Amino acid sequence: MLSYFTKPHSIHGSLRKLNDSFYNYSFRILRICFSPILRQRRLRAIDTLTLVNEELVTEEENVARLQECDHVILKEKCSYYLVNSEFQETLVAAIVVASGFVTEL
C-alpha cells in the first residue's frame, strides 16, 4: 500500500511498476488467447515458403536445361563457321584490316 507520506517520485515509480506488470500480463493473456491464430499464420507462411522453394528448384532446373541447349546450339554454329572456308577467309581479311587500323593509331 502507498502511504500518505511517501515521496512523489516513489509513487510514480510504484505506478510505473504496476503499469508495466499490467501490460506484461495483458500481453501474456492476449498471446494465449490468440496463439491458435498465430499458429495458423505461421503454418500458412511455412506452406507459402515451401511452395516458393519448390518453384525456385523447378526454375533452376529449367535454367540449367536451357543453358545446356544454348551451349549445344552455340557449339553447332561455331563448328559450322570454322568448317566453312569462305567464312574463314572473310575472318582472316577482317583481322588483317583491324590490325592495320590498330597500327595506324
Coordinates of N, CA and C in Angstrom, one line a residue:
M1 N 0.8 -1.2 0.0 CA 0.0 0.0 0.0 C 0.9 1.2 0.0
L2 N 0.4 2.3 -0.6 CA 1.1 3.5 -0.7 C 0.6 4.4 0.5
S3 N 1.6 4.9 1.3 CA 1.2 5.7 2.4 C 1.1 7.1 2.0
Y4 N 0.5 7.9 2.9 CA 0.3 9.3 2.6 C 1.6 10.1 2.5
F5 N 2.6 9.7 3.2 CA 3.8 10.5 3.4 C 4.9 10.0 2.4
T6 N 4.6 9.2 1.4 CA 5.7 8.8 0.5 C 6.0 9.9 -0.4
K7 N 7.2 9.9 -0.9 CA 7.7 10.9 -1.8 C 7.0 10.7 -3.2
P8 N 6.8 11.8 -3.9 CA 6.1 11.8 -5.2 C 6.8 10.8 -6.2
H9 N 8.1 10.9 -6.2 CA 8.8 10.0 -7.2 C 8.6 8.5 -6.9
S10 N 8.5 8.2 -5.7 CA 8.3 6.8 -5.4 C 6.9 6.4 -5.8
I11 N 5.9 7.3 -5.7 CA 4.6 7.0 -6.1 C 4.6 6.7 -7.6
H12 N 5.3 7.6 -8.4 CA 5.3 7.4 -9.8 C 6.1 6.1 -10.2
G13 N 7.1 5.8 -9.4 CA 7.8 4.6 -9.7 C 7.0 3.4 -9.4
S14 N 6.2 3.4 -8.3 CA 5.3 2.3 -8.0 C 4.2 2.1 -9.0
L15 N 3.7 3.3 -9.5 CA 2.6 3.2 -10.5 C 3.2 2.7 -11.8
R16 N 4.5 3.1 -12.1 CA 5.1 2.6 -13.3 C 5.3 1.1 -13.3
K17 N 5.7 0.6 -12.1 CA 5.9 -0.9 -12.0 C 4.6 -1.6 -12.1
L18 N 3.5 -1.0 -11.5 CA 2.2 -1.6 -11.6 C 1.7 -1.6 -13.0
N19 N 1.9 -0.5 -13.7 CA 1.5 -0.4 -15.1 C 2.3 -1.3 -16.0
D20 N 3.6 -1.5 -15.8 CA 4.4 -2.4 -16.6 C 4.0 -3.8 -16.3
S21 N 3.7 -4.2 -15.1 CA 3.3 -5.6 -14.8 C 1.9 -5.8 -15.4
F22 N 1.0 -4.8 -15.4 CA -0.3 -5.0 -16.1 C -0.1 -5.2 -17.6
Y23 N 0.8 -4.5 -18.2 CA 1.0 -4.7 -19.7 C 1.6 -6.1 -19.9
N24 N 2.5 -6.5 -19.1 CA 3.1 -7.8 -19.3 C 2.0 -8.9 -19.2
Y25 N 1.2 -8.8 -18.2 CA 0.1 -9.8 -18.0 C -0.9 -9.7 -19.1
S26 N -1.2 -8.5 -19.6 CA -2.2 -8.4 -20.7 C -1.6 -9.0 -22.0
F27 N -0.3 -8.7 -22.2 CA 0.3 -9.3 -23.4 C 0.3 -10.8 -23.3
R28 N 0.6 -11.4 -22.1 CA 0.5 -12.8 -22.0 C -0.8 -13.4 -22.2
I29 N -1.9 -12.7 -21.7 CA -3.2 -13.2 -21.9 C -3.6 -13.1 -23.4
L30 N -3.2 -12.0 -24.0 CA -3.5 -11.9 -25.5 C -2.8 -13.0 -26.3
R31 N -1.5 -13.2 -25.9 CA -0.7 -14.2 -26.6 C -1.4 -15.6 -26.4
I32 N -1.9 -15.9 -25.2 CA -2.5 -17.2 -25.0 C -3.8 -17.3 -25.8
C33 N -4.6 -16.2 -25.8 CA -5.9 -16.2 -26.5 C -5.7 -16.3 -28.0
F34 N -4.7 -15.7 -28.5 CA -4.6 -15.7 -30.0 C -3.5 -16.6 -30.5
S35 N -3.0 -17.5 -29.7 CA -2.0 -18.4 -30.1 C -2.5 -19.4 -31.3
P36 N -3.7 -19.9 -31.3 CA -4.1 -20.7 -32.4 C -4.1 -19.9 -33.7
I37 N -4.5 -18.6 -33.7 CA -4.4 -17.8 -34.9 C -3.0 -17.6 -35.3
L38 N -2.1 -17.3 -34.4 CA -0.7 -17.1 -34.7 C -0.1 -18.4 -35.3
R39 N -0.5 -19.6 -34.7 CA 0.0 -20.9 -35.2 C -0.5 -21.1 -36.7
Q40 N -1.8 -20.7 -36.9 CA -2.3 -20.9 -38.3 C -1.5 -20.0 -39.3
R41 N -1.3 -18.8 -38.8 CA -0.5 -17.9 -39.7 C 0.9 -18.4 -40.0
R42 N 1.5 -18.9 -38.9 CA 2.9 -19.5 -39.1 C 2.8 -20.7 -40.1
L43 N 1.8 -21.5 -39.9 CA 1.7 -22.7 -40.8 C 1.4 -22.2 -42.3
R44 N 0.6 -21.2 -42.4 CA 0.3 -20.7 -43.7 C 1.6 -20.1 -44.4
A45 N 2.4 -19.4 -43.6 CA 3.6 -18.8 -44.1 C 4.6 -19.9 -44.4
I46 N 4.7 -21.0 -43.6 CA 5.5 -22.1 -44.0 C 5.1 -22.8 -45.2
D47 N 3.8 -23.0 -45.4 CA 3.3 -23.6 -46.7 C 3.6 -22.7 -47.9
T48 N 3.5 -21.4 -47.7 CA 3.8 -20.5 -48.8 C 5.3 -20.6 -49.2
L49 N 6.1 -20.5 -48.1 CA 7.6 -20.6 -48.4 C 8.0 -22.0 -49.0
T50 N 7.3 -23.0 -48.6 CA 7.6 -24.3 -49.2 C 7.2 -24.3 -50.7
L51 N 6.1 -23.7 -51.1 CA 5.7 -23.6 -52.5 C 6.7 -22.8 -53.3
V52 N 7.1 -21.7 -52.7 CA 8.1 -20.8 -53.4 C 9.4 -21.6 -53.6
N53 N 9.8 -22.3 -52.6 CA 11.1 -23.1 -52.7 C 11.0 -24.1 -53.8
E54 N 9.8 -24.8 -53.9 CA 9.6 -25.8 -54.9 C 9.7 -25.2 -56.3
E55 N 9.0 -24.0 -56.4 CA 9.1 -23.3 -57.7 C 10.5 -22.8 -58.1
L56 N 11.2 -22.4 -57.1 CA 12.6 -22.0 -57.4 C 13.5 -23.2 -57.8
V57 N 13.2 -24.3 -57.2 CA 14.0 -25.5 -57.6 C 13.7 -25.9 -59.1
T58 N 12.4 -25.9 -59.4 CA 12.0 -26.2 -60.8 C 12.5 -25.2 -61.8
E59 N 12.5 -23.9 -61.4 CA 13.1 -22.9 -62.3 C 14.6 -23.0 -62.5
E60 N 15.3 -23.4 -61.4 CA 16.7 -23.6 -61.5 C 17.0 -24.8 -62.5
E61 N 16.2 -25.8 -62.4 CA 16.3 -26.9 -63.4 C 16.1 -26.5 -64.8
N62 N 15.0 -25.6 -65.0 CA 14.7 -25.1 -66.3 C 15.9 -24.3 -66.9
V63 N 16.4 -23.4 -66.0 CA 17.6 -22.6 -66.4 C 18.7 -23.4 -66.8
A64 N 19.0 -24.5 -66.1 CA 20.2 -25.3 -66.4 C 19.9 -26.1 -67.7
R65 N 18.7 -26.5 -67.9 CA 18.4 -27.2 -69.2 C 18.5 -26.2 -70.4
L66 N 18.0 -25.0 -70.2 CA 18.1 -24.0 -71.3 C 19.5 -23.6 -71.6
Q67 N 20.3 -23.5 -70.6 CA 21.7 -23.2 -70.8 C 22.4 -24.3 -71.5
E68 N 22.1 -25.5 -71.2 CA 22.7 -26.7 -72.0 C 22.3 -26.6 -73.4
C69 N 21.0 -26.3 -73.7 CA 20.5 -26.2 -75.1 C 21.2 -25.1 -75.8
D70 N 21.4 -23.9 -75.2 CA 22.1 -22.8 -75.8 C 23.6 -23.2 -76.1
H71 N 24.2 -23.9 -75.1 CA 25.6 -24.4 -75.4 C 25.7 -25.3 -76.6
V72 N 24.7 -26.2 -76.7 CA 24.7 -27.1 -77.9 C 24.5 -26.3 -79.2
I73 N 23.6 -25.4 -79.2 CA 23.4 -24.6 -80.4 C 24.6 -23.7 -80.7
L74 N 25.2 -23.1 -79.8 CA 26.4 -22.3 -80.0 C 27.5 -23.1 -80.5
K75 N 27.7 -24.3 -80.0 CA 28.7 -25.2 -80.4 C 28.5 -25.6 -81.9
E76 N 27.3 -25.9 -82.3 CA 27.0 -26.2 -83.7 C 27.3 -25.0 -84.6
K77 N 26.9 -23.8 -84.2 CA 27.2 -22.7 -85.0 C 28.6 -22.4 -85.2
C78 N 29.4 -22.6 -84.1 CA 30.8 -22.3 -84.2 C 31.5 -23.4 -85.0
S79 N 31.1 -24.6 -84.9 CA 31.7 -25.7 -85.8 C 31.3 -25.4 -87.2
Y80 N 30.1 -24.9 -87.5 CA 29.8 -24.6 -88.9 C 30.6 -23.5 -89.5
Y81 N 30.8 -22.5 -88.7 CA 31.6 -21.3 -89.2 C 33.1 -21.7 -89.3
L82 N 33.6 -22.6 -88.5 CA 35.0 -23.0 -88.6 C 35.2 -23.9 -89.7
V83 N 34.2 -24.7 -90.1 CA 34.4 -25.6 -91.3 C 34.2 -24.8 -92.6
N84 N 33.4 -23.8 -92.6 CA 33.1 -23.1 -93.8 C 34.4 -22.3 -94.2
S85 N 34.9 -22.5 -95.4 CA 36.2 -21.9 -95.8 C 36.0 -20.4 -96.2
E86 N 34.8 -20.1 -96.8 CA 34.6 -18.7 -97.1 C 34.5 -17.8 -95.9
F87 N 33.9 -18.3 -94.8 CA 33.9 -17.6 -93.6 C 35.3 -17.4 -93.0
Q88 N 36.1 -18.5 -93.1 CA 37.5 -18.4 -92.6 C 38.2 -17.3 -93.3
E89 N 38.1 -17.2 -94.7 CA 38.8 -16.2 -95.5 C 38.3 -14.8 -95.1
T90 N 37.0 -14.7 -94.9 CA 36.5 -13.4 -94.5 C 36.9 -12.9 -93.2
L91 N 37.0 -13.9 -92.3 CA 37.5 -13.6 -90.9 C 39.0 -13.2 -90.9
V92 N 39.8 -13.9 -91.7 CA 41.2 -13.5 -91.8 C 41.4 -12.1 -92.4
A93 N 40.6 -11.8 -93.4 CA 40.6 -10.5 -94.0 C 40.2 -9.4 -93.0
A94 N 39.2 -9.7 -92.2 CA 38.8 -8.7 -91.2 C 39.8 -8.5 -90.1
I95 N 40.5 -9.6 -89.8 CA 41.6 -9.5 -88.8 C 42.7 -8.6 -89.3
V96 N 43.1 -8.8 -90.6 CA 44.1 -8.0 -91.2 C 43.8 -6.5 -91.3
V97 N 42.5 -6.2 -91.7 CA 42.1 -4.9 -91.7 C 42.1 -4.2 -90.3
A98 N 41.6 -5.0 -89.3 CA 41.6 -4.5 -87.9 C 43.0 -4.3 -87.4
S99 N 44.0 -5.2 -87.7 CA 45.3 -5.0 -87.2 C 46.0 -3.8 -87.9
G100 N 45.7 -3.6 -89.2 CA 46.2 -2.4 -89.9 C 45.6 -1.1 -89.3
F101 N 44.4 -1.1 -88.9 CA 43.8 0.1 -88.3 C 44.4 0.4 -86.9
V102 N 44.7 -0.7 -86.2 CA 45.3 -0.5 -84.9 C 46.8 0.0 -85.0
T103 N 47.5 -0.5 -86.0 CA 48.9 0.0 -86.2 C 48.9 1.5 -86.6
E104 N 47.9 1.9 -87.3 CA 47.8 3.3 -87.7 C 47.6 4.3 -86.5
L105 N 46.9 3.8 -85.5 CA 46.7 4.6 -84.3 C 48.0 4.8 -83.6

